[in-house]
Coordinates of C-alpha atoms in Angstrom, one line a residue:
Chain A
X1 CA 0.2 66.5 -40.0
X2 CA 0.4 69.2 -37.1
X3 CA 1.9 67.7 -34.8
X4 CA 5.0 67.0 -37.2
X5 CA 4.9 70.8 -38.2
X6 CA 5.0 71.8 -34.4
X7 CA 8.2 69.7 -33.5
X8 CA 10.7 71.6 -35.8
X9 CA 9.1 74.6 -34.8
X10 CA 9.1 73.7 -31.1
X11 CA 13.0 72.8 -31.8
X12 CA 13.3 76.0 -33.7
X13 CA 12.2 77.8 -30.1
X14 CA 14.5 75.7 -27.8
X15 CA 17.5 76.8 -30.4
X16 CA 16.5 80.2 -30.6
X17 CA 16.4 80.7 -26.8
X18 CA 19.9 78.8 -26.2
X19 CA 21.7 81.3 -28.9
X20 CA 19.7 84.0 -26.8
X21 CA 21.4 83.2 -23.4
X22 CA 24.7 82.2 -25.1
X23 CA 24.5 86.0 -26.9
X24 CA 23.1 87.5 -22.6
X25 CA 26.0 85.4 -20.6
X26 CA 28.5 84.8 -22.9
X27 CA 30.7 87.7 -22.2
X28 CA 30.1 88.5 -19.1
X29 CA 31.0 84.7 -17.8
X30 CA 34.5 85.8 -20.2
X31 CA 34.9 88.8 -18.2
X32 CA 34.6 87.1 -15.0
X33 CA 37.0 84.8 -16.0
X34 CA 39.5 86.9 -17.0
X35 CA 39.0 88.9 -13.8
X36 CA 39.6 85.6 -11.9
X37 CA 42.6 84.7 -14.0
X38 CA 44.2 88.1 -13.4
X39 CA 43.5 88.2 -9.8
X40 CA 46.2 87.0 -7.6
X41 CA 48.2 89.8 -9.5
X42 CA 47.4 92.5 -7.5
X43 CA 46.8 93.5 -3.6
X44 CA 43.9 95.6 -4.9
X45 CA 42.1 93.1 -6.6
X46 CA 40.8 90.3 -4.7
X47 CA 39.5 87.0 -6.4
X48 CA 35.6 86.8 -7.7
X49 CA 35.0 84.5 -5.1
X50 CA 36.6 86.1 -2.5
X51 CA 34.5 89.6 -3.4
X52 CA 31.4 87.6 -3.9
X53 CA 31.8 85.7 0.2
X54 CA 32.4 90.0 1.2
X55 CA 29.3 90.6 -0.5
X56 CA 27.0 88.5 1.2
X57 CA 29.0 88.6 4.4
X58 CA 28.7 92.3 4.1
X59 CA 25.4 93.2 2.9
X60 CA 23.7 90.5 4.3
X61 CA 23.6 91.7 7.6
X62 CA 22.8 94.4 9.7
X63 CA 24.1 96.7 7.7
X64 CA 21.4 96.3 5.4
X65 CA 19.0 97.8 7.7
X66 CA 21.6 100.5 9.0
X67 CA 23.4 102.3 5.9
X68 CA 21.6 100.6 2.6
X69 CA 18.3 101.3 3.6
X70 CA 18.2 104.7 5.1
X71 CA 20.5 105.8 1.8
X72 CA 18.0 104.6 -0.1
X73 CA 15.4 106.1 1.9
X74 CA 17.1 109.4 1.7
X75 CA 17.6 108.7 -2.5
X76 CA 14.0 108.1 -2.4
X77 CA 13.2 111.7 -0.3
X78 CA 14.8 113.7 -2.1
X79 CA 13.7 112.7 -5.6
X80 CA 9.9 112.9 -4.7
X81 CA 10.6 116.3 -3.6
X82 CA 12.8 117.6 -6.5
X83 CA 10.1 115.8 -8.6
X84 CA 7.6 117.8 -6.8
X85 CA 9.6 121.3 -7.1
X86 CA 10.3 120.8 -10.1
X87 CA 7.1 119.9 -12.1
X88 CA 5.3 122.9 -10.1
X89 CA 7.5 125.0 -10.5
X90 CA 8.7 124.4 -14.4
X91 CA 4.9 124.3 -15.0
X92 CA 4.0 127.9 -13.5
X93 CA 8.1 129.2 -15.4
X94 CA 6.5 127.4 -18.5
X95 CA 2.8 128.7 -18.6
X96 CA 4.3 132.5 -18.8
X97 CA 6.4 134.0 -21.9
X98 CA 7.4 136.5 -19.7
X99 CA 8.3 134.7 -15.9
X100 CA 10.4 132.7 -18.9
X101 CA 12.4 134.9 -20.2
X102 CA 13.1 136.0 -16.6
X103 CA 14.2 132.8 -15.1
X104 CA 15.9 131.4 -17.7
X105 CA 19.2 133.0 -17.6
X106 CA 19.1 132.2 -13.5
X107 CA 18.3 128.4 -14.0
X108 CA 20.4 127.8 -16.7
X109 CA 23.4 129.1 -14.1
X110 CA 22.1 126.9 -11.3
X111 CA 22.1 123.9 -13.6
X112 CA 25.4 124.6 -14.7
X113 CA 26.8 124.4 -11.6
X114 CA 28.5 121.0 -11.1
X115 CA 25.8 119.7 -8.4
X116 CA 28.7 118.1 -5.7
X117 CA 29.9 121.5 -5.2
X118 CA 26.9 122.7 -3.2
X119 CA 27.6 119.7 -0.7
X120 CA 30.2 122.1 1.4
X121 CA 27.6 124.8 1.0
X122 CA 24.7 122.9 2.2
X123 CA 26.7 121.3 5.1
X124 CA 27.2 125.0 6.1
X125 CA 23.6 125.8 6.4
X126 CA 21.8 122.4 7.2
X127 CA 24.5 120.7 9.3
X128 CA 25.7 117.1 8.8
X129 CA 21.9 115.2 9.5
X130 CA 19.4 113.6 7.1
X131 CA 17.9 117.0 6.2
X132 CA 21.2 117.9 4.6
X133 CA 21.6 114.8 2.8
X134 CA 18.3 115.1 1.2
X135 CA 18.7 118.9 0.7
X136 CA 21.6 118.3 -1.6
X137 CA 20.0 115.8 -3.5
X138 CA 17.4 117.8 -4.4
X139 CA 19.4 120.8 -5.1
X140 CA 20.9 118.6 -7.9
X141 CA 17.7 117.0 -8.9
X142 CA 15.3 119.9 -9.4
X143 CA 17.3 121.5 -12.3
X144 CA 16.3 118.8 -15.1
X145 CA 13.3 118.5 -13.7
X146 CA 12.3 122.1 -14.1
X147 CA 14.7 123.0 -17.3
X148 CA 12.9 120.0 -18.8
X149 CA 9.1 120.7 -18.0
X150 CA 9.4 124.3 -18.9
X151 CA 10.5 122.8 -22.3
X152 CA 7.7 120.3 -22.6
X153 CA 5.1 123.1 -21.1
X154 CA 6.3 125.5 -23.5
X155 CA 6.0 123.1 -26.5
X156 CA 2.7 122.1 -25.9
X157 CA -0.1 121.9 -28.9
X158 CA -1.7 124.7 -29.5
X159 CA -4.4 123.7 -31.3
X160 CA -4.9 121.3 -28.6
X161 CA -4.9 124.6 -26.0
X162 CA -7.2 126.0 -28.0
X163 CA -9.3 123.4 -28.0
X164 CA -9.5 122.6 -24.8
X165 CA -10.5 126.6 -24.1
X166 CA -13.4 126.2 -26.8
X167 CA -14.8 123.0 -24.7
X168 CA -14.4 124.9 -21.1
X169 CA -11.9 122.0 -20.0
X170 CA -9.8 124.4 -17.1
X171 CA -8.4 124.2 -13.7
X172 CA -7.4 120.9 -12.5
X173 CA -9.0 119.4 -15.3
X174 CA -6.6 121.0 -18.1
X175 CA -3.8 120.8 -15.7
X176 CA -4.1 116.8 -15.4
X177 CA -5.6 116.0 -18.5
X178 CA -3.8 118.7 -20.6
X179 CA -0.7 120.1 -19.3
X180 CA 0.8 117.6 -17.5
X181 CA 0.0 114.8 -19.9
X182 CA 1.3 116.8 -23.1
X183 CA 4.6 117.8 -21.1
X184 CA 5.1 114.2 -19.7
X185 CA 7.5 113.0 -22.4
X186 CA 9.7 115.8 -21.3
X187 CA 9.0 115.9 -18.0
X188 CA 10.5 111.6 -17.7
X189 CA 13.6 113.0 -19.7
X190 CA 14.1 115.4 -17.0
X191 CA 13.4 112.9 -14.5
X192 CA 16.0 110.4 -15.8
X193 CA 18.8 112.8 -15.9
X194 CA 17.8 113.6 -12.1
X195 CA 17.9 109.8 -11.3
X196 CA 21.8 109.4 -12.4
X197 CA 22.6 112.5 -10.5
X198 CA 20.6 111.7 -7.8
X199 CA 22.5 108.4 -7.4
X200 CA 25.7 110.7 -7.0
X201 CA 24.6 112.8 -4.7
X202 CA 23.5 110.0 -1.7
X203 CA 26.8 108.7 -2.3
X204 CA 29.1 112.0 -1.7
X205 CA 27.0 113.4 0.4
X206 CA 27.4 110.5 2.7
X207 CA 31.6 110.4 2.0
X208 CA 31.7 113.5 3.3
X209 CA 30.4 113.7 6.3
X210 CA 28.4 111.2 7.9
X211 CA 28.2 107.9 9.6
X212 CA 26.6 105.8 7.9
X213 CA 25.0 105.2 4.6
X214 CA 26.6 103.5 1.5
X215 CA 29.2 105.9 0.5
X216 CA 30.2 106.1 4.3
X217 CA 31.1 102.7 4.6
X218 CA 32.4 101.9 1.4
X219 CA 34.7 104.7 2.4
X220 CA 35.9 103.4 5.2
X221 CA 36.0 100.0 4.4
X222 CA 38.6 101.6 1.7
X223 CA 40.2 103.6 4.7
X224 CA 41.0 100.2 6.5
X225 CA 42.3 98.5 3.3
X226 CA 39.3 95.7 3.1
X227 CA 39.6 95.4 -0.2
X228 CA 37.1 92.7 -0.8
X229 CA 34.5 94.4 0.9
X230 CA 35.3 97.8 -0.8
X231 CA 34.9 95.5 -4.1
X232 CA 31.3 94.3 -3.1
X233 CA 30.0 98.0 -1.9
X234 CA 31.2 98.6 -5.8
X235 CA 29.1 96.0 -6.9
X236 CA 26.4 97.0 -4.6
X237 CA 26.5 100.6 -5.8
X238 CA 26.4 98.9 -9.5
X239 CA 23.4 96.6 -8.7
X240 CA 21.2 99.9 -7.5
X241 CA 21.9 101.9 -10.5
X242 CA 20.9 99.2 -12.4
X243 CA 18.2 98.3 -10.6
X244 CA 16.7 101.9 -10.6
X245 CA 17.0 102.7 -14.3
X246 CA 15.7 99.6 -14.8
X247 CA 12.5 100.3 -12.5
X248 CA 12.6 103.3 -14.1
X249 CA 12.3 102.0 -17.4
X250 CA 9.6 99.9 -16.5
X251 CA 7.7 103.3 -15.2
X252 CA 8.6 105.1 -18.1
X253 CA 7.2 102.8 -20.9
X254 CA 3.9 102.6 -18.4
X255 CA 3.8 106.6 -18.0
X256 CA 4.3 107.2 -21.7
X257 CA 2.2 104.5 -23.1
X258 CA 0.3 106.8 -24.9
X259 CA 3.2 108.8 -26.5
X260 CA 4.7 105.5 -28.0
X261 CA 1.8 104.3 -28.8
X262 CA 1.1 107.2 -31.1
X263 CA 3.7 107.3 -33.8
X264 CA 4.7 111.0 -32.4
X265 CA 8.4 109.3 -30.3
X266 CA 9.1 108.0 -33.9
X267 CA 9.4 111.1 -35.5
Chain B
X1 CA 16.0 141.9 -27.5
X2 CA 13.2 142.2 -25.0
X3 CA 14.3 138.5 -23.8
X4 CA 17.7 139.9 -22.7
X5 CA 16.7 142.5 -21.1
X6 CA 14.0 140.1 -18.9
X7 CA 17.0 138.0 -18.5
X8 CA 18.9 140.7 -17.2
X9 CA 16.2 141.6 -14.7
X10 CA 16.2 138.2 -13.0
X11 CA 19.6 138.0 -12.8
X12 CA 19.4 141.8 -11.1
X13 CA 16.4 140.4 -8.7
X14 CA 18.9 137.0 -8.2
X15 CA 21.2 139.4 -7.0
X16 CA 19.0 141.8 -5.0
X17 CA 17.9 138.4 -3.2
X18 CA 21.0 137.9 -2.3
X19 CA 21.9 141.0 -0.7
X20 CA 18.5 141.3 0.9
X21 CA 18.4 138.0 2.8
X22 CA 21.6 138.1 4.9
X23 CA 20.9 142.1 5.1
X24 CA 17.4 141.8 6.7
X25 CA 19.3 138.8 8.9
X26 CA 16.7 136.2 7.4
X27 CA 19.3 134.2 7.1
X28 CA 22.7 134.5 9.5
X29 CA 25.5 136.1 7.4
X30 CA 28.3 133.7 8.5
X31 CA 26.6 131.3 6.2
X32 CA 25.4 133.6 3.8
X33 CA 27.3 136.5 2.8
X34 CA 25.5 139.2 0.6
X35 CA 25.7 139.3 -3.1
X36 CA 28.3 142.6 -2.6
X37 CA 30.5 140.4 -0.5
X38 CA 30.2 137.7 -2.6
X39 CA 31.2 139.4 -5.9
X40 CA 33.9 141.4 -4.4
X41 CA 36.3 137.7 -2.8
X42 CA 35.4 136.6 -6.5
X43 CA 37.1 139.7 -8.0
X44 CA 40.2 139.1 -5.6
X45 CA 40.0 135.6 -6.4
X46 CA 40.4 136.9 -10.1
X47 CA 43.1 138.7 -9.9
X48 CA 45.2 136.7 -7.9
X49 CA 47.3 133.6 -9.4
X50 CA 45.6 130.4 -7.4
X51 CA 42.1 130.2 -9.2
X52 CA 43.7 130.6 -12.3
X53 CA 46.3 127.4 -11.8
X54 CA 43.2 125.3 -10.2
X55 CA 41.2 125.8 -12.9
X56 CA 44.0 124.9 -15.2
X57 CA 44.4 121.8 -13.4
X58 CA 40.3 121.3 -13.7
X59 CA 40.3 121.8 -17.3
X60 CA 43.1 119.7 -18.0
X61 CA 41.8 116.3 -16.0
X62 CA 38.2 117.5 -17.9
X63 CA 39.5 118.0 -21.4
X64 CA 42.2 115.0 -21.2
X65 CA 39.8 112.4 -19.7
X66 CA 36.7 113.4 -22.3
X67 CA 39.5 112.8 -25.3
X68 CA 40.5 109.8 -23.5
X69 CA 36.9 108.6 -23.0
X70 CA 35.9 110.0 -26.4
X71 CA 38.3 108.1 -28.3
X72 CA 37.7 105.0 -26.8
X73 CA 34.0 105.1 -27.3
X74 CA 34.1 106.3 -30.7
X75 CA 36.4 102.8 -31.8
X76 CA 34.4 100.8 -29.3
X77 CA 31.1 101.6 -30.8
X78 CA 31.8 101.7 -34.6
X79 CA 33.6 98.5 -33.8
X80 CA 31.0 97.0 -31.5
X81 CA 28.2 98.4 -34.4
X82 CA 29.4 96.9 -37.4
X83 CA 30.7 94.1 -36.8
X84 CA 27.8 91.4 -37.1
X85 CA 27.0 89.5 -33.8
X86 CA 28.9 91.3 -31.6
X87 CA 26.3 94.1 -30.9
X88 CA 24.1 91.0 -29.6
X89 CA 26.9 89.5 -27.7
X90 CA 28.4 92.8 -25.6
X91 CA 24.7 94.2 -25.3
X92 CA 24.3 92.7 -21.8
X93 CA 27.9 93.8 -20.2
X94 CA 27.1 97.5 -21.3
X95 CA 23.8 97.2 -19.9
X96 CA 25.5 96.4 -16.6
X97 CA 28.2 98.5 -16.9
X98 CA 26.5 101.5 -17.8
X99 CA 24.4 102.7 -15.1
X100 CA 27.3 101.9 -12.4
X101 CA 27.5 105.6 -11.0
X102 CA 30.9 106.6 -11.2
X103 CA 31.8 108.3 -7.9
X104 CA 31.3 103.8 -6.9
X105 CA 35.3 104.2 -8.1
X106 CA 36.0 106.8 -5.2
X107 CA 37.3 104.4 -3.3
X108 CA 39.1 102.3 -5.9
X109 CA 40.6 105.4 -7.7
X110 CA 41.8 106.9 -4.1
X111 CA 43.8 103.3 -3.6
X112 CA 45.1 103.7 -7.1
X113 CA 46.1 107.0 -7.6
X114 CA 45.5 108.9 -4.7
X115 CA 44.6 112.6 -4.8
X116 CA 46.3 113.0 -8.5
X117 CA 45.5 113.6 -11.7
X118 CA 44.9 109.6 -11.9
X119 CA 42.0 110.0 -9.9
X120 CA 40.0 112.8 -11.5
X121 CA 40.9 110.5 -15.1
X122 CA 39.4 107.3 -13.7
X123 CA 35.9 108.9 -12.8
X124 CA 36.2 111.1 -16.1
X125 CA 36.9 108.6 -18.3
X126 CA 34.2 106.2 -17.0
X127 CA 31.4 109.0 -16.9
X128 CA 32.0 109.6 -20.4
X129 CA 32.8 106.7 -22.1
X130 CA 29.3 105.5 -21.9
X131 CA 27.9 108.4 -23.0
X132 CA 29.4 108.6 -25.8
X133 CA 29.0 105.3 -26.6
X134 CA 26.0 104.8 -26.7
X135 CA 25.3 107.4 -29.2
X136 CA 27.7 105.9 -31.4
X137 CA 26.1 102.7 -31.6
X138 CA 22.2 104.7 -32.2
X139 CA 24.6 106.1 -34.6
X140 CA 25.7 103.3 -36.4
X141 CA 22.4 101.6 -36.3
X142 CA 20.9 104.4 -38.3
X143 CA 23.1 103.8 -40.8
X144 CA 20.5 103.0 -44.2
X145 CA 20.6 99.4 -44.5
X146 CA 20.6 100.1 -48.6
X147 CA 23.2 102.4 -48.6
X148 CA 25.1 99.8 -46.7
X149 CA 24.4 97.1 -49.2
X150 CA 25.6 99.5 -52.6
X151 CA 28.5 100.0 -50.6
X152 CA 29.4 96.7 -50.4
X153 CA 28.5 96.1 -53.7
X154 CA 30.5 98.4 -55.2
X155 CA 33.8 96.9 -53.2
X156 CA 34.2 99.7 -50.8
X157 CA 36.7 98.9 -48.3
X158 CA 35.6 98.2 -45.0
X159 CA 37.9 101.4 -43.5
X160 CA 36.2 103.3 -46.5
X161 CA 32.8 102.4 -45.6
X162 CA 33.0 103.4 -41.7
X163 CA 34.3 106.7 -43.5
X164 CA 32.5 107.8 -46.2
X165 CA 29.0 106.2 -44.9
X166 CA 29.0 105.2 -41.2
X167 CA 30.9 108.0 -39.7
X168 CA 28.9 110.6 -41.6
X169 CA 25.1 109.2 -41.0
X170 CA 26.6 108.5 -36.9
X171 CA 28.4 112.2 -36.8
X172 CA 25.3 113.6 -35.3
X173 CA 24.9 110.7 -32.7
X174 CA 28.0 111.2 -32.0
X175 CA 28.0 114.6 -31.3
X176 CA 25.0 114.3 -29.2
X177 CA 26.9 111.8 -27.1
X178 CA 30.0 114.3 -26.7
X179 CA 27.8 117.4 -25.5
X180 CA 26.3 115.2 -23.0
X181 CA 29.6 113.5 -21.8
X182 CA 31.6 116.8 -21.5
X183 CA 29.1 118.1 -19.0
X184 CA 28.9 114.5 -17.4
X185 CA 32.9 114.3 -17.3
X186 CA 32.7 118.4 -15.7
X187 CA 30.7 117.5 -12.7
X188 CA 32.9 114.3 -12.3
X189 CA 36.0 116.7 -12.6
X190 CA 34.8 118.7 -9.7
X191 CA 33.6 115.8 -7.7
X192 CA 36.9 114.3 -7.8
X193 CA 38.7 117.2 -6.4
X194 CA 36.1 117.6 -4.1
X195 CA 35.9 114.0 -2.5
X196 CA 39.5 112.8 -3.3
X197 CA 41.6 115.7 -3.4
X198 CA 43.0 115.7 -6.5
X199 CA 44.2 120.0 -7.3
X200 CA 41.7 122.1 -8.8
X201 CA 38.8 123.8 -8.2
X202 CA 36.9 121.3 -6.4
X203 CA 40.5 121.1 -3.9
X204 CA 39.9 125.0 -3.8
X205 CA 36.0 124.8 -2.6
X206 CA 37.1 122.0 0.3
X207 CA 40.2 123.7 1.9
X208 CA 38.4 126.9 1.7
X209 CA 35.4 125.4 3.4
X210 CA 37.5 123.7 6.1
X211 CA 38.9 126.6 6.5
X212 CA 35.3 128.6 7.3
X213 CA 36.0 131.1 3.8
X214 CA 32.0 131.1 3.1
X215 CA 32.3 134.0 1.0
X216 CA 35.4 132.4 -1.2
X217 CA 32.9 129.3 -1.2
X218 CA 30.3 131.2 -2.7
X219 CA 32.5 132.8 -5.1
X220 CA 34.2 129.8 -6.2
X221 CA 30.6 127.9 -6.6
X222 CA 29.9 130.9 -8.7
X223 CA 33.1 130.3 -11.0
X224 CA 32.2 126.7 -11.3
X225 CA 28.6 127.6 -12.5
X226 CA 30.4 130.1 -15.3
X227 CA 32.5 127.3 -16.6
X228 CA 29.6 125.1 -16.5
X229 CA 28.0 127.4 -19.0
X230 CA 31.0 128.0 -21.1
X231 CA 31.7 124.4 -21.2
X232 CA 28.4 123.9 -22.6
X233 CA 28.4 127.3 -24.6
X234 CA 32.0 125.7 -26.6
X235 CA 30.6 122.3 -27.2
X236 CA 27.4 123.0 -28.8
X237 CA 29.1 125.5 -31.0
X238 CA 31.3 122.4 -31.6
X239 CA 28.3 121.0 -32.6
X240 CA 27.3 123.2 -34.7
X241 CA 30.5 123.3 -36.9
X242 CA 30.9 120.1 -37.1
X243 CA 27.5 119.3 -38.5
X244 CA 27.1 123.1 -40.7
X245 CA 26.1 120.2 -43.8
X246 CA 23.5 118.6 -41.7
X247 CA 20.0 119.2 -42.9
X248 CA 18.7 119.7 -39.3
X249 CA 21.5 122.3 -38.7
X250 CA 21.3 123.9 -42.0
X251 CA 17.3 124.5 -41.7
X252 CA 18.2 125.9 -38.1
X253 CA 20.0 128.6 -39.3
X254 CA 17.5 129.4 -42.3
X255 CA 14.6 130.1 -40.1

C-alpha cells in the first residue's frame, strides 16, 4: 500500500514545484519579452540580446578587476567603518540620559542632510583619491547606524540591566552579552538603511570625480553614447543591490536568530 | 524642558567647534570657514532671490515625483494585494526591481531628459515607488482574513471593500511607506541636481563649489539639512492626522 500513497504525493510535489517556477519566471520572461518586442523603437534602447553580449563583453574583462572590484572594495571600507563609528559611538550617546539629550538635536541635523551633498564638501578636504571615496560613504552610513543603536541602547530591558548588575556580569562581558545583543535588532535596521545609501554613495562619488569605479564608467560609457553597454552597467548596478540585501538578509536572519526565535519580532 | 535646553547646548558646542577649529588653524580655513562665516553667507543667501527659486524648484521635482510615485504605488499594491495569484506571480520582478539603486538611472535619465525637471522625476519616482509599495502590500496582507470573508458575504462591492476595509486596516502601512519615501525621494532630489544638473539646490551646491564659494557650500549644506528636518517634521505630522482614529496614535497622545 505505501508505495501507491507515495506516487500521488510524489506527483503532488513535481506539480507543486512547476506552479512554483511558473509563479518565479512567469513575468519576468513577459517583461523581457515585451522589452524585446519594443526594442528596435528607440536609439536608447537596445535589444535584450544586444545588452546581454555588452554585459559579458563588458564586465567580463579587465574591467572586472579595474573599476568593479575596487568599488566594491571601497563599498566594503566604508561600511565596516561607519559600522564601527556608529555602534561605538551610538552605544556610549545611548548609555547616557544626559550625552543624549545633548547630541540628539546635532545628529538628527546631520542625518537630515541629504548624504550626496557632502560629496563637493569632502572632495574639498580629502581630494579626489580612495580616502575620499570611502570618507563620503561613511559620512552617509554612520547616521542610521548611530540614530538606530542609541534607540536600541536606550530601549534596553531593564529588568534584564538590573539583573545583570545583581549577578556582577560588567565590562566586556555586559557589553557583548548584554548591550550589544539586546540593541542588535535595532542596530541591523540601522545597518540596512546604511547599506541602500551606501550603494549610492560608491556610485556618485565615483561620477563625480574619478577614473575609475562603476559609476565612472557607466558614466562615460553614457558620455560616448554606448548605449548597450550603459544598459548592462544598469544591470550590473541592479545585480549588486540585489545581491547585497540579499547577503544581507542571509546575515540578518543568522544575527537575529534569537530575536525571531522568541516571539518578541511578532509583537 | 531640561532636554531643550541640553539640546540647545550641543548645538552651542556644535557651533563653538566650528569656530574653534579653523580659528586655532587645525584645520586650513579655505576649506573650512568658521561657524560666524558660515552663518553670515547663509543670511545673505536668505535674503537674496536665488536660494529661494532653487529651492522652489527642489521642492517641486520632490513633492511632484513623491505624488507621482505615491499614486502609482498605492493602485499597484492594493491591486497587486487583492487580487488572488497575482501577489505570487509579480513577487519575483519586485524583488529584482527593488533593490536597483536609483542613481543606476543617472545615466539613462541624463540621455532622456537631460539636466530638467525629467531627470530629478525619473530618480524620484523610482526611489519612492517601492517604498511605498511595499508597505501597501504588508498593508493589505493585514487585512483580517474574517473581516474579509463578512464582507463578501454581505455583497460588498469589490470598490467598497478596498474602501471601507482594505484601505483603513493598510492606512497605517501606508503611511509608514510615505514617511520613508519622502525622505528617500529628498536625497534623490538633491542628488539629481547634484550629478545631472537639473536647477535647484543641488545645481546651487555644484556651481558654487566649482566656483571655490566654500563658505556658500557650507551654508547651502546647512539649508539642505533644515529642509531635511522640516520635510520630516511635515510628514510625520501628516501621519499623525491622518491616523488621529488609530489606536496606536490615539494611546500616544493619552500617555
Amino acid at each position: 500500500m505505501k508505495p501507491r500513497r507515495t506516487v500521488p504525493g510524489r506527483r503532488a510535489a513535481v506539480w507543486d514545484r512547476g506552479v512554483r517556477t511558473v509563479r518565479l519566471l512567469a513575468l519576468p520572461v513577459a517583461l523581457v519579452l515585451v522589452w524585446w518586442a519594443v526594442s528596435g523603437s528607440s536609439f536608447y534602447l537596445p535589444s535584450p540580446v544586444r545588452v546581454g553580449q555588452a554585459f559579458a563583453e563588458t564586465w567580463f574583462s579587465e574591467r572586472l578587476a579595474e573599476d568593479v572590484v575596487p568599488s566594491v572594495g571601497r563599498l566594503l571600507a566604508g561600511y565596516a567603518l561607519a559600522g564601527l563609528l556608529g555602534v561605538g559611538l551610538g552605544v556610549l550617546i545611548g548609555s547616557s540620559a544626559r550625552l543624549r539629550a545633548t547630541m540628539e538635536p546635532v545628529l538628527e541635523f546631520f542625518r537630515a542632510i541629504p548624504p550626496p551633498v557632502l560629496v563637493p564638501l569632502i572632495m574639498l578636504l580629502a581630494g579626489i583619491d580612495t580616502p575620499m571615496k570611502v570618507l563620503v560613504i561613511v559620512s552617509g552610513c554612520v547616521w542610521p547606524i548611530l540614530l538606530n543603536t542609541v534607540e536600541g541602547v536606550r530601549a534596553l530591558d531593564e529588568v534584564l540591566a538590573d539583573t545583570c548588575r545583581m549577578y556582577g556580569v560588567r565590562g566586556a562581558s555586559r557589553m557583548r552579552r548584554f548591550v550589544l545583543r539586546g540593541a542588535s535588532p535595532q542596530i541591523m535596521t540601522g545597518l540596512r538603511q546604511a547599506l541602500s545609501i551606501g550603494i549610492i554613495l560608491m556610485v556618485i562619488s565615483e561620477m563625480f570625480a574619478s577614473s575609475s569605479g562603476l559609476g565612472f564608467t557607466i558614466v562615460l560609457f553614457q558620455r560616448q553614447f554606448q548605449i548597450a553597454e550603459m544598459w548592462s552597467g544598469i544591470l550590473l548596478l541592479g545585480l549588486l543591490g540585489l545581491g547585497l540585501s540579499v547577503l544581507f538578509r542571509r546575515v540578518e536572519r543568522w544575527v537575529l536568530s534569537w530575536y525571531y526565535g522568541s516571539g518578541v519580532a511578532r509583537a | 524642558m531640561t532636554r531643550l535646553l541640553y539640546g540647545l547646548a550641543g548645538l552651542g558646542g556644535l557651533l563653538a567647534l566650528l569656530e574653534a577649529v579653523p580659528r586655532l588653524g587645525l584645520v586650513d580655513e579655505r576649506f573650512l570657514p568658521p561657524a560666524s562665516l558660515i552663518l553670515s553667507t547663509l543670511g545673505a543667501q536668505l535674503a537674496a532671490p536665488q536660494l529661494w527659486i532653487a529651492l522652489g524648484e527642489t521642492m517641486g521635482g520632490w513633492a511632484l515625483g513623491l505624488a507621482m510615485a505615491f499614486c502609482a504605488a498605492v493602485v499597484a499594491g492594493v491591486v497587486i494585494g487583492i487580487v488572488p495569484g497575482l501577489r505570487a506571480l509579480t513577487n519575483s520582478t519586485i524583488e529584482f526591481l527593488r533593490p536597483i539603486p536609483s542613481v543606476a538611472l543617472v545615466p539613462l535619465a541624463t540621455l532622456l531628459f537631460g539636466p530638467s525637471l525629467g531627470s530629478t522625476l525619473m530618480l524620484v519616482v523610482y526611489a519612492a515607488f517601492w517604498q511605498v509599495l511595499i508597505q501597501v502590500l504588508y498593508g493589505v496582507a493585514a487585512v483580517d482574513a474574517v473581516a474579509y470573508d463578512t464582507a463578501r458575504s454581505y455583497g460588498l462591492s469589490a470598490w467598497s471593500r478596498v474602501r471601507h476595509l482594505v484601505w483603513p486596516t493598510a492606512l497605517p502601512y501606508v503611511m509608514t511607506g510615505l514617511r520613508l519615501a519622502a525622505a528617500v525621494a529628498f536625497i534623490l532630489a538633491v542628488t539629481a541636481e547634484l550629478v545631472i544638473g537639473s536647477p535647484g539646490l543641488g545645481a546651487e551646491i555644484q556651481v558654487a563649489q566649482s566656483s571655490g564659494a566654500v563658505p556658500t557650500v557650507y551654508a547651502l549644506i546647512v539649508v539642505a539639512g533644515v529642509v531635511g528636518i522640516a520635510v520630516n517634521a511635515a510628514v510625520r505630522l501628516l501621519e499623525r492626522r491622518v491616523l488621529a482614529w488609530h489606536p496606536a496614535v490615539r494611546s500616544e497622545v493619552a500617555a
